[in-house]
Short mmCIF file of C-alpha atoms in Angstrom, two decimals:
data_model
loop_
_atom_site.label_atom_id
_atom_site.label_comp_id
_atom_site.label_asym_id
_atom_site.label_seq_id
_atom_site.Cartn_x
_atom_site.Cartn_y
_atom_site.Cartn_z
CA UNK W 1310 127.35 121.98 165.43
CA UNK W 1311 128.35 119.87 162.42
CA UNK W 1312 131.34 121.09 160.39
CA UNK W 1313 130.82 119.39 157.04
CA UNK W 1314 134.16 118.71 155.26
CA UNK W 1315 134.31 119.99 151.69
CA UNK W 1316 135.10 116.60 150.15
CA UNK W 1317 132.28 114.92 152.07
CA UNK W 1318 129.89 117.70 151.06
CA UNK W 1319 130.94 117.38 147.43
CA UNK W 1320 130.52 113.59 147.26
CA UNK W 1321 127.19 113.77 149.12
CA UNK W 1322 125.87 116.46 146.78
CA UNK W 1323 127.03 114.40 143.80
CA UNK W 1324 125.19 111.33 145.13
CA UNK W 1325 121.96 113.27 145.64
CA UNK W 1326 122.42 114.86 142.23
CA UNK W 1327 122.59 111.44 140.59
CA UNK W 1328 119.49 110.27 142.44
CA UNK W 1329 117.54 113.37 141.45
CA UNK W 1330 118.72 113.19 137.82
CA UNK W 1331 117.83 109.53 137.37
CA UNK W 1332 114.54 110.13 139.19
CA UNK W 1333 113.61 112.91 136.78
CA UNK W 1334 114.55 110.75 133.80
CA UNK W 1335 112.40 107.89 135.10
CA UNK W 1336 109.49 110.27 135.67
CA UNK W 1337 109.82 111.59 132.12
CA UNK W 1338 109.66 108.15 130.52
CA UNK W 1339 106.95 107.05 132.94
CA UNK W 1340 104.73 109.90 131.77
CA UNK W 1341 105.24 108.83 128.16
CA UNK W 1342 104.56 105.15 128.84
CA UNK W 1343 101.55 105.82 131.08
CA UNK W 1344 99.97 108.49 128.89
CA UNK W 1345 97.48 106.15 127.14
CA UNK W 1346 96.21 104.82 130.48
CA UNK W 1347 96.49 108.03 132.51
CA UNK W 1348 93.56 108.62 134.85
CA UNK W 1349 91.13 111.40 134.11
CA UNK W 1350 90.98 113.59 137.22
CA UNK W 1351 87.82 115.30 135.94
CA UNK W 1352 89.17 118.76 136.62
CA UNK W 1353 90.60 118.00 140.08
CA UNK W 1354 94.20 118.88 140.81
CA UNK W 1355 96.47 116.01 141.91
CA UNK W 1356 96.67 115.75 145.69
CA UNK W 1357 100.26 114.51 145.66
CA UNK W 1358 102.34 116.97 143.72
CA UNK W 1359 105.68 118.71 143.87
CA UNK W 1360 109.13 118.09 145.27
CA UNK W 1361 107.84 116.25 148.35
CA UNK W 1362 106.05 113.70 146.17
CA UNK W 1363 109.13 113.27 143.98
CA UNK W 1364 111.39 112.83 147.00
CA UNK W 1365 109.05 110.21 148.48
CA UNK W 1366 108.72 108.19 145.29
CA UNK W 1367 112.26 108.34 143.97
CA UNK W 1368 114.37 108.49 147.12
CA UNK W 1369 112.47 107.50 150.26
CA UNK W 1370 110.67 104.43 148.86
CA UNK W 1371 113.99 102.96 147.72
CA UNK W 1372 115.06 102.64 151.36
CA UNK W 1373 111.75 102.62 153.24
CA UNK W 1374 112.56 99.20 154.72
CA UNK W 1375 115.02 101.10 156.97
CA UNK W 1376 112.18 103.11 158.53
CA UNK W 1377 108.97 102.29 160.36
CA UNK W 1378 110.01 98.76 161.25
CA UNK W 1379 107.22 97.04 163.22
CA UNK W 1380 108.14 95.54 166.57
CA UNK W 1381 106.62 92.61 168.46
CA UNK W 1382 107.84 93.22 172.01
CA UNK W 1383 108.25 95.86 174.67
CA UNK W 1384 111.04 98.34 173.79
CA UNK W 1385 113.46 97.06 176.43
CA UNK W 1386 117.22 96.57 176.07
CA UNK W 1387 116.38 93.97 173.41
CA UNK W 1388 113.56 94.27 170.92
CA UNK W 1389 111.83 91.86 168.52
CA UNK W 1390 111.76 93.36 165.03
CA UNK W 1391 109.18 91.96 162.59
CA UNK W 1392 110.74 90.77 159.36
CA UNK W 1393 109.38 92.22 156.10
CA UNK W 1394 109.86 91.64 152.39
CA UNK W 1395 108.97 93.40 149.15
CA UNK W 1396 107.99 92.04 145.75
CA UNK W 1397 107.81 95.40 143.97
CA UNK W 1398 111.19 97.04 144.56
CA UNK W 1399 110.30 98.43 147.99
CA UNK W 1400 107.14 100.26 146.91
CA UNK W 1401 105.22 98.18 149.41
CA UNK W 1402 106.42 96.00 152.28
CA UNK W 1403 104.76 92.82 153.49
CA UNK W 1404 105.06 91.62 157.08
CA UNK W 1405 105.96 88.03 157.92
CA UNK W 1406 105.31 86.03 161.09
CA UNK W 1407 109.05 85.91 161.79
CA UNK W 1408 110.86 88.24 164.18
CA UNK W 1409 114.50 89.03 164.88
CA UNK W 1410 115.71 89.66 168.42
CA UNK W 1411 117.98 92.70 168.39
CA UNK W 1412 119.81 94.92 170.85
CA UNK W 1413 117.64 98.03 170.99
CA UNK W 1414 119.56 101.25 170.31
CA UNK W 1415 116.62 103.15 168.88
CA UNK W 1416 113.93 103.60 171.56
CA UNK W 1417 113.72 106.52 173.99
CA UNK W 1418 113.60 104.12 176.93
CA UNK W 1419 116.19 106.10 178.89
CA UNK W 1420 115.51 104.74 182.38
CA UNK W 1421 114.17 101.34 181.36
CA UNK W 1422 110.57 101.94 182.46
CA UNK W 1423 109.11 100.93 179.08
CA UNK W 1424 109.30 97.24 179.96
CA UNK W 1425 107.70 95.43 182.90
CA UNK W 1426 108.74 96.97 186.21
CA UNK W 1427 108.34 95.39 189.64
CA UNK W 1428 106.83 98.57 191.13
CA UNK W 1429 105.14 100.32 188.20
CA UNK W 1430 103.52 97.46 186.30
CA UNK W 1431 101.25 96.08 189.08
CA UNK W 1432 99.97 99.61 189.82
CA UNK W 1433 99.32 100.24 186.12
CA UNK W 1434 97.36 96.98 185.82
CA UNK W 1435 95.35 97.90 188.90
CA UNK W 1436 94.53 101.34 187.44
CA UNK W 1437 93.46 99.68 184.17
CA UNK W 1438 90.96 97.54 186.07
CA UNK W 1439 89.68 100.48 188.08
CA UNK W 1440 89.50 103.25 185.46
CA UNK W 1441 89.54 101.39 182.07
CA UNK W 1442 91.90 102.28 179.18
CA UNK W 1443 90.21 105.62 178.45
CA UNK W 1444 88.20 108.27 180.26
CA UNK W 1445 86.16 108.76 177.05
CA UNK W 1446 85.94 112.44 177.89
CA UNK W 1447 87.85 115.70 177.87
CA UNK W 1448 89.45 117.17 180.97
CA UNK W 1449 86.80 119.86 181.51
CA UNK W 1450 83.96 117.32 181.39
CA UNK W 1451 84.41 113.87 182.87
CA UNK W 1452 88.03 113.24 181.92
CA UNK W 1453 89.82 114.31 185.10
CA UNK W 1454 90.46 111.47 187.54
CA UNK W 1455 92.24 111.48 190.88
CA UNK W 1456 95.25 110.15 189.00
CA UNK W 1457 95.41 113.21 186.74
CA UNK W 1458 95.33 115.57 189.72
CA UNK W 1459 97.98 113.54 191.55
CA UNK W 1460 100.22 113.39 188.48
CA UNK W 1461 100.11 117.15 187.97
CA UNK W 1462 100.98 117.81 191.60
CA UNK W 1463 103.81 115.28 191.45
CA UNK W 1464 105.23 116.65 188.18
CA UNK W 1465 105.23 120.20 189.57
CA UNK W 1466 107.07 119.03 192.68
CA UNK W 1467 109.52 116.96 190.65
CA UNK W 1468 110.55 119.74 188.25
CA UNK W 1469 110.48 122.46 190.90
CA UNK W 1470 107.61 124.66 189.69
CA UNK W 1471 104.43 125.78 191.53
CA UNK W 1472 101.98 124.01 189.19
CA UNK W 1473 101.71 121.79 186.11
CA UNK W 1474 99.21 120.64 183.49
CA UNK W 1475 99.34 117.39 181.51
CA UNK W 1476 98.39 116.55 177.93
CA UNK W 1477 97.85 113.31 176.06
CA UNK W 1478 100.60 113.84 173.49
CA UNK W 1479 104.07 115.33 173.72
CA UNK W 1480 104.03 116.84 170.22
CA UNK W 1481 100.72 118.58 170.91
CA UNK W 1482 102.08 119.99 174.17
CA UNK W 1483 104.36 122.29 172.16
CA UNK W 1484 102.24 122.82 169.07
CA UNK W 1485 99.11 123.69 171.10
CA UNK W 1486 100.62 125.62 174.00
CA UNK W 1487 102.81 128.08 172.10
CA UNK W 1488 99.86 129.56 170.13
CA UNK W 1489 97.93 129.98 173.39
CA UNK W 1490 100.81 131.79 175.07
CA UNK W 1491 101.11 134.14 172.09
CA UNK W 1492 97.37 134.33 171.36
CA UNK W 1493 94.48 136.73 171.90
CA UNK W 1494 94.56 136.53 175.71
CA UNK W 1495 97.73 135.96 177.71
CA UNK W 1496 98.87 136.19 181.29
CA UNK W 1497 101.84 138.15 179.92
CA UNK W 1498 99.58 141.03 178.83
CA UNK W 1499 96.61 142.63 180.53
CA UNK W 1500 94.64 143.64 177.46
CA UNK W 1501 92.33 141.69 175.20
CA UNK W 1502 92.90 141.95 171.49
CA UNK W 1503 94.28 140.39 168.37
CA UNK W 1504 97.38 138.19 168.33
CA UNK W 1505 99.74 141.04 167.57
CA UNK W 1506 102.88 142.35 169.13
CA UNK W 1507 104.39 138.99 170.14
CA UNK W 1508 107.89 137.86 169.21
CA UNK W 1509 109.20 134.29 169.34
CA UNK W 1510 112.97 133.79 169.12
CA UNK W 1511 113.73 130.14 168.45
CA UNK W 1512 116.90 128.07 168.20
CA UNK W 1513 117.54 127.04 164.60
CA UNK W 1514 117.52 123.34 165.55
CA UNK W 1515 114.38 123.30 167.68
CA UNK W 1516 111.98 120.38 167.25
CA UNK W 1517 109.27 120.42 164.58
CA UNK W 1518 106.56 120.67 167.26
CA UNK W 1519 108.06 123.99 168.37
CA UNK W 1520 108.35 125.19 164.77
CA UNK W 1521 104.72 124.38 164.00
CA UNK W 1522 103.53 125.84 167.30
CA UNK W 1523 105.36 129.08 166.57
CA UNK W 1524 103.94 129.27 163.05
CA UNK W 1525 100.41 128.66 164.33
CA UNK W 1526 100.75 131.38 166.95
CA UNK W 1527 100.62 134.24 164.45
CA UNK W 1528 103.55 135.87 166.24
CA UNK W 1529 106.64 137.24 164.54
CA UNK W 1530 109.34 134.57 164.47
CA UNK W 1531 113.10 135.06 164.49
CA UNK W 1532 115.78 132.42 164.88
CA UNK W 1533 119.24 132.47 166.42
CA UNK W 1534 122.23 130.30 165.67
CA UNK W 1535 122.14 126.95 167.39
CA UNK W 1536 123.08 127.14 171.07
CA UNK W 1537 124.70 130.56 170.65
CA UNK W 1538 123.92 133.00 173.49
CA UNK W 1539 125.98 135.70 171.76
CA UNK W 1540 123.90 135.52 168.58
CA UNK W 1541 120.72 135.37 170.67
CA UNK W 1542 121.76 138.65 172.26
CA UNK W 1543 122.37 140.18 168.82
CA UNK W 1544 118.90 139.13 167.65
CA UNK W 1545 117.24 140.39 170.82
CA UNK W 1546 119.02 143.73 170.68
CA UNK W 1547 118.17 144.19 167.00
CA UNK W 1548 114.51 143.25 167.41
CA UNK W 1549 114.01 145.41 170.49
CA UNK W 1550 115.58 148.36 168.68
CA UNK W 1551 113.46 147.89 165.54
CA UNK W 1552 110.21 146.99 167.30
CA UNK W 1553 107.20 145.51 165.56
CA UNK W 1554 107.10 145.29 161.75
CA UNK W 1555 105.70 148.38 160.01
CA UNK W 1556 104.59 150.19 163.20
CA UNK W 1557 107.93 149.87 165.06
CA UNK W 1558 106.02 149.85 168.33
CA UNK W 1559 107.61 148.00 171.27
CA UNK W 1560 106.99 144.27 171.45
CA UNK W 1561 104.24 143.29 173.87
CA UNK W 1562 106.11 140.13 174.85
CA UNK W 1563 109.17 138.18 173.75
CA UNK W 1564 109.61 134.45 174.35
CA UNK W 1565 112.88 132.61 173.72
CA UNK W 1566 112.39 128.89 173.01
CA UNK W 1567 115.17 126.33 173.54
CA UNK W 1568 115.53 122.60 174.23
CA UNK W 1569 117.29 120.92 177.15
CA UNK W 1570 118.82 118.22 174.93
CA UNK W 1571 118.50 118.69 171.18
CA UNK W 1572 116.99 115.48 169.89
CA UNK W 1573 118.93 115.28 166.61
CA UNK W 1574 122.21 116.62 167.98
CA UNK W 1575 122.48 115.14 171.48
CA UNK W 1576 123.78 118.51 172.70
CA UNK W 1577 122.97 120.15 176.00
CA UNK W 1578 121.53 123.64 175.91
CA UNK W 1579 123.80 126.49 177.04
CA UNK W 1580 121.05 127.31 179.50
CA UNK W 1581 122.88 129.47 182.09
CA UNK W 1582 124.16 131.86 179.42
CA UNK W 1583 120.81 131.95 177.59
CA UNK W 1584 118.96 132.66 180.85
CA UNK W 1585 121.36 135.53 181.56
CA UNK W 1586 120.68 137.05 178.12
CA UNK W 1587 116.91 136.68 178.53
CA UNK W 1588 117.01 138.37 181.95
CA UNK W 1589 119.09 141.21 180.55
CA UNK W 1590 116.53 141.97 177.82
CA UNK W 1591 113.41 141.02 179.83
CA UNK W 1592 112.47 138.10 177.57
CA UNK W 1593 110.60 135.03 178.81
CA UNK W 1594 112.22 131.59 178.59
CA UNK W 1595 110.44 128.47 177.27
CA UNK W 1596 112.42 125.27 177.90
CA UNK W 1597 111.58 122.00 176.15
CA UNK W 1598 112.93 119.16 178.29
CA UNK W 1599 111.50 116.26 176.29
CA UNK W 1600 114.84 114.41 176.15
CA UNK W 1601 116.45 115.74 179.31
CA UNK W 1602 113.88 115.44 182.10
CA UNK W 1603 114.40 112.23 184.02
CA UNK W 1604 117.51 111.29 182.02
CA UNK W 1605 120.16 113.72 183.30
CA UNK W 1606 120.98 115.46 186.56
CA UNK W 1607 121.92 113.86 189.87
CA UNK W 1608 118.28 113.17 190.76
CA UNK W 1609 116.90 113.13 187.22
CA UNK W 1610 115.51 116.65 187.26
CA UNK W 1611 116.93 117.51 183.89
CA UNK W 1612 119.18 120.15 182.41
CA UNK W 1613 118.44 122.74 185.11
CA UNK W 1614 119.79 120.45 187.80
CA UNK W 1615 122.77 119.34 185.71
CA UNK W 1616 123.84 122.89 184.84
CA UNK W 1617 122.94 124.50 188.17
CA UNK W 1618 120.08 126.67 186.90
CA UNK W 1619 117.33 127.73 189.29
CA UNK W 1620 114.00 126.56 187.86
CA UNK W 1621 112.50 129.87 189.04
CA UNK W 1622 114.54 131.54 186.26
CA UNK W 1623 112.77 129.45 183.59
CA UNK W 1624 109.30 130.83 182.96
CA UNK W 1625 107.77 127.82 181.19
CA UNK W 1626 109.09 124.25 181.41
CA UNK W 1627 107.82 121.67 178.97
CA UNK W 1628 108.53 117.95 178.98
CA UNK W 1629 107.20 114.60 177.78
CA UNK W 1630 106.48 111.29 179.48
CA UNK W 1631 107.48 109.21 176.46
CA UNK W 1632 111.22 109.13 177.08
CA UNK W 1633 112.32 108.63 180.67
CA UNK W 1634 108.99 107.62 182.20
CA UNK W 1635 107.86 104.85 179.84
CA UNK W 1636 104.44 106.38 179.20
CA UNK W 1637 102.84 108.87 176.80
CA UNK W 1638 101.83 112.51 176.90
CA UNK W 1639 103.48 115.73 177.99
CA UNK W 1640 103.34 118.50 180.57
CA UNK W 1641 103.78 122.21 181.06
CA UNK W 1642 105.10 123.42 184.42
CA UNK W 1643 105.00 127.11 185.32
CA UNK W 1644 103.46 129.56 187.78
CA UNK W 1645 99.98 128.86 189.12
CA UNK W 1646 98.62 131.82 187.15
CA UNK W 1647 99.94 130.53 183.83
CA UNK W 1648 98.73 126.98 184.45
CA UNK W 1649 95.29 128.21 185.47
CA UNK W 1650 95.15 130.33 182.32
CA UNK W 1651 96.08 127.32 180.15
CA UNK W 1652 93.34 125.25 181.76
CA UNK W 1653 90.80 127.91 180.77
CA UNK W 1654 92.00 128.55 177.23
CA UNK W 1655 94.15 125.76 175.75
CA UNK W 1656 92.28 123.74 173.07
CA UNK W 1657 94.36 120.63 173.83
CA UNK W 1658 93.04 120.72 177.39
CA UNK W 1659 89.45 121.71 176.63
CA UNK W 1660 88.73 119.66 173.49
CA UNK W 1661 91.09 116.66 173.51
CA UNK W 1662 90.45 113.40 175.35
CA UNK W 1663 92.45 113.23 178.55
CA UNK W 1664 95.45 110.96 179.09
CA UNK W 1665 94.67 107.29 179.52
CA UNK W 1666 94.49 106.54 183.29
CA UNK W 1667 96.97 103.61 183.09
CA UNK W 1668 99.42 105.93 181.28
CA UNK W 1669 98.96 108.51 184.04
CA UNK W 1670 99.60 105.84 186.67
CA UNK W 1671 102.79 104.87 184.87
CA UNK W 1672 103.97 108.49 185.11
CA UNK W 1673 103.18 108.65 188.83
CA UNK W 1674 104.85 105.33 189.60
CA UNK W 1675 108.01 105.99 187.57
CA UNK W 1676 108.53 109.42 189.14
CA UNK W 1677 108.12 107.88 192.59
CA UNK W 1678 110.79 105.31 191.74
CA UNK W 1679 113.12 108.10 190.60
CA UNK W 1680 112.47 110.02 193.82
CA UNK W 1681 112.96 106.89 195.92
CA UNK W 1682 109.38 107.04 197.20
CA UNK W 1683 108.84 103.39 196.28
CA UNK W 1684 110.98 102.44 199.26
CA UNK W 1685 114.06 101.48 197.24
CA UNK W 1686 117.12 103.09 195.67
CA UNK W 1687 116.40 101.74 192.18
CA UNK W 1688 115.79 105.25 190.89
CA UNK W 1689 119.27 106.40 191.89
CA UNK W 1690 120.75 103.23 190.41
CA UNK W 1691 118.97 103.83 187.11
CA UNK W 1692 120.26 107.41 186.94
CA UNK W 1693 123.81 106.28 187.64
CA UNK W 1694 123.49 103.54 185.04
CA UNK W 1695 122.17 105.78 182.26
CA UNK W 1696 124.96 108.29 182.88
CA UNK W 1697 127.71 105.65 182.91
CA UNK W 1698 126.29 103.81 179.90
CA UNK W 1699 125.98 107.00 177.87
CA UNK W 1700 129.47 108.26 178.61
CA UNK W 1701 131.04 104.83 178.04
CA UNK W 1702 129.31 104.33 174.69
CA UNK W 1703 130.07 107.84 173.44
CA UNK W 1704 133.74 107.54 174.45
CA UNK W 1705 134.16 104.19 172.71
CA UNK W 1706 132.50 105.39 169.50
CA UNK W 1707 134.87 108.35 169.34
CA UNK W 1708 137.88 106.08 169.94
CA UNK W 1709 136.77 104.02 166.94
CA UNK W 1710 136.91 107.06 164.67
CA UNK W 1711 133.20 107.84 164.24
CA UNK W 1712 131.99 111.43 164.07
CA UNK W 1713 129.72 111.53 167.11
CA UNK W 1714 127.69 114.60 168.02
CA UNK W 1715 126.53 115.70 171.44
CA UNK W 1716 127.81 116.18 174.97
CA UNK W 1717 128.74 113.92 177.84
CA UNK W 1718 125.83 112.67 180.00
CA UNK W 1719 123.46 112.95 177.03
CA UNK W 1720 121.86 109.57 176.18
CA UNK W 1721 121.34 110.74 172.57
CA UNK W 1722 124.36 110.27 170.31
CA UNK W 1723 124.14 110.77 166.53
CA UNK W 1724 126.72 109.14 164.28
CA UNK W 1725 127.17 111.11 161.06
CA UNK W 1726 126.57 109.19 157.82
CA UNK W 1727 126.23 112.05 155.27
CA UNK W 1728 126.08 110.08 152.00
CA UNK W 1729 122.58 108.82 151.03
CA UNK W 1730 123.92 105.40 150.02
CA UNK W 1731 125.32 104.88 153.50
CA UNK W 1732 121.93 105.33 155.18
CA UNK W 1733 120.40 102.01 154.04
CA UNK W 1734 123.76 100.22 154.03
CA UNK W 1735 124.42 101.03 157.70
CA UNK W 1736 120.84 100.35 158.83
CA UNK W 1737 120.42 97.05 156.98
CA UNK W 1738 123.80 95.66 157.96
CA UNK W 1739 123.30 96.51 161.65
CA UNK W 1740 119.90 94.81 161.57
CA UNK W 1741 121.44 91.77 159.88
CA UNK W 1742 123.85 91.55 162.81
CA UNK W 1743 120.99 91.91 165.33
CA UNK W 1744 121.42 95.53 166.35
CA UNK W 1745 118.40 97.80 165.83
CA UNK W 1746 119.45 101.38 165.02
CA UNK W 1747 117.45 104.40 163.86
CA UNK W 1748 118.72 106.28 160.81
CA UNK W 1749 117.56 109.85 160.20
CA UNK W 1750 117.60 111.79 156.95
CA UNK W 1751 115.87 114.67 155.19
CA UNK W 1752 113.40 116.22 156.04
CA UNK W 1753 114.12 115.45 159.71
CA UNK W 1754 117.68 116.72 159.18
CA UNK W 1755 119.26 119.00 156.55
CA UNK W 1756 119.74 117.21 153.23
CA UNK W 1757 123.50 116.73 153.60
CA UNK W 1758 123.52 115.78 157.28
CA UNK W 1759 122.04 112.27 157.42
CA UNK W 1760 122.90 110.35 160.56
CA UNK W 1761 122.23 107.31 162.72
CA UNK W 1762 120.78 108.26 166.09
CA UNK W 1763 121.60 106.03 169.03
CA UNK W 1764 119.61 106.21 172.26
CA UNK W 1765 121.16 104.58 175.32
CA UNK W 1766 119.11 103.09 178.16
CA UNK W 1767 119.74 102.29 181.80
CA UNK W 1768 118.43 98.80 180.96
CA UNK W 1769 121.43 98.09 178.72
CA UNK W 1770 124.04 95.86 180.32
CA UNK W 1771 127.73 96.40 179.68
CA UNK W 1772 127.65 93.21 177.58
CA UNK W 1773 124.88 94.72 175.41
CA UNK W 1774 126.93 97.86 174.86
CA UNK W 1775 130.16 96.01 174.04
CA UNK W 1776 128.37 93.70 171.58
CA UNK W 1777 126.73 96.74 169.93
CA UNK W 1778 130.05 98.55 169.68
CA UNK W 1779 131.65 95.54 167.99
CA UNK W 1780 128.85 95.38 165.43
CA UNK W 1781 128.86 99.14 164.79
CA UNK W 1782 132.64 99.11 164.38
CA UNK W 1783 132.51 96.29 161.81
CA UNK W 1784 129.66 97.93 159.91
CA UNK W 1785 131.41 101.31 160.12
CA UNK W 1786 134.49 99.82 158.44
CA UNK W 1787 132.34 98.14 155.80
CA UNK W 1788 130.28 101.23 154.99
CA UNK W 1789 133.13 103.72 155.38
CA UNK W 1790 131.83 106.14 158.01
CA UNK W 1791 134.85 106.32 160.29
CA UNK W 1792 135.76 109.85 159.30
CA UNK W 1793 138.40 110.31 162.01
CA UNK W 1794 141.56 108.29 162.80
CA UNK W 1795 141.15 105.42 165.24
CA UNK W 1796 142.66 106.17 168.68
CA UNK W 1797 145.48 103.61 168.25
CA UNK W 1798 146.40 105.16 164.91
CA UNK W 1799 146.40 108.60 166.52
CA UNK W 1800 148.82 107.40 169.20
CA UNK W 1801 151.14 105.87 166.63
CA UNK W 1802 151.11 109.07 164.57
CA UNK W 1803 151.99 111.14 167.65
CA UNK W 1804 154.90 108.81 168.46
CA UNK W 1805 156.26 109.26 164.94
CA UNK W 1806 156.03 113.04 165.32
CA UNK W 1807 157.89 112.90 168.65
#
């Protein structure tokens, strides 16, 4: 959890205050100057209105060249970034035919499967020729191929659950499944009726897909402090004692939702302690392993394997194929009864076009490489490499004096920037020195907690990492984001004390 220093908070608030003040002043004079030629809406209300519109126009557009950069290559250890320019102060950006080759520290290519692979790529090309890019149908009609059935069996075996179901988009996997689990009919309750009596307890830093899924479910929502089993227990005890709003009847079901690795924090979930609390109060556990499955654990089986948790203790396991497997889509793994129920009732399964067959083949092939079923040990080598690369890079960043969030073994490592002026400065300067980095700001993070998020890959060589560290260190000195003493300075200070 970020502990924001008072001075940093004050200067950051002052910077945002200036931006908001000047933005309001510009809007005021713009209304006066544009009044004679203002458009007549003929009684219609403006579509774009409010704080979000102001934030986009007066803050985001000023630095939009730092976001949404087009690429012209596979997202491997290096990436070709398309160069852009603006002739209207960043309101619009024009692409050029030029590209810049950069070390890629932004993509979720944890195991390096996003680029051409000696085992996966030929099988994917073969599936493309056999099945075409799309099934042009939903799963319950003509959209289920042999590949889909094989992938679901393989995913279930890989994560250690009896059954699994796949979806074409990772975001939809959460946002569509949670309402079904809390909806009119559920395997957790025997009666038919309205969506009442369900309680979702969610970590405060859960992904937006979980937040929107919970809101769409119609269930009562409570949050607990990030990664705090003790506060989770307080919330559970309080809610069980109070019961449902107004009626105070007992809850029909309670689901606790957490993530394996928190995507904006790089932190591992305190899963053993959370599982213990859920068992104590008879609450179900929903685990989002989007960033952890395939990337951590001795054999790549995620946070459960890393922390020694029996997958039988996790009721519903969710994950995506976009990070470690170099594909697209997501999955839910659970008991056979739950999976069968989802196949009958989930709109994302019944109404959405099924996963592209080549994407499904990529999932199958990459998991087989991880399991060693391709006849090689490349999967084990990739897992060793991602772990060593992640821990090396995180350790070196901390030695340089950066404020780095997250835990060891996590391939996600945010570097705190805080001040809004440092967001574009850090991003642009890194790109100028051929290192592609993702910067993240409001609304993806709290307003005062802007950061750069680095994602490490098994495809990175040690030379790539060292070159990136040198660039980040230089840019960090230039921008002023080394909030802690450098390790050498720490040692010298300790010697003086002794």
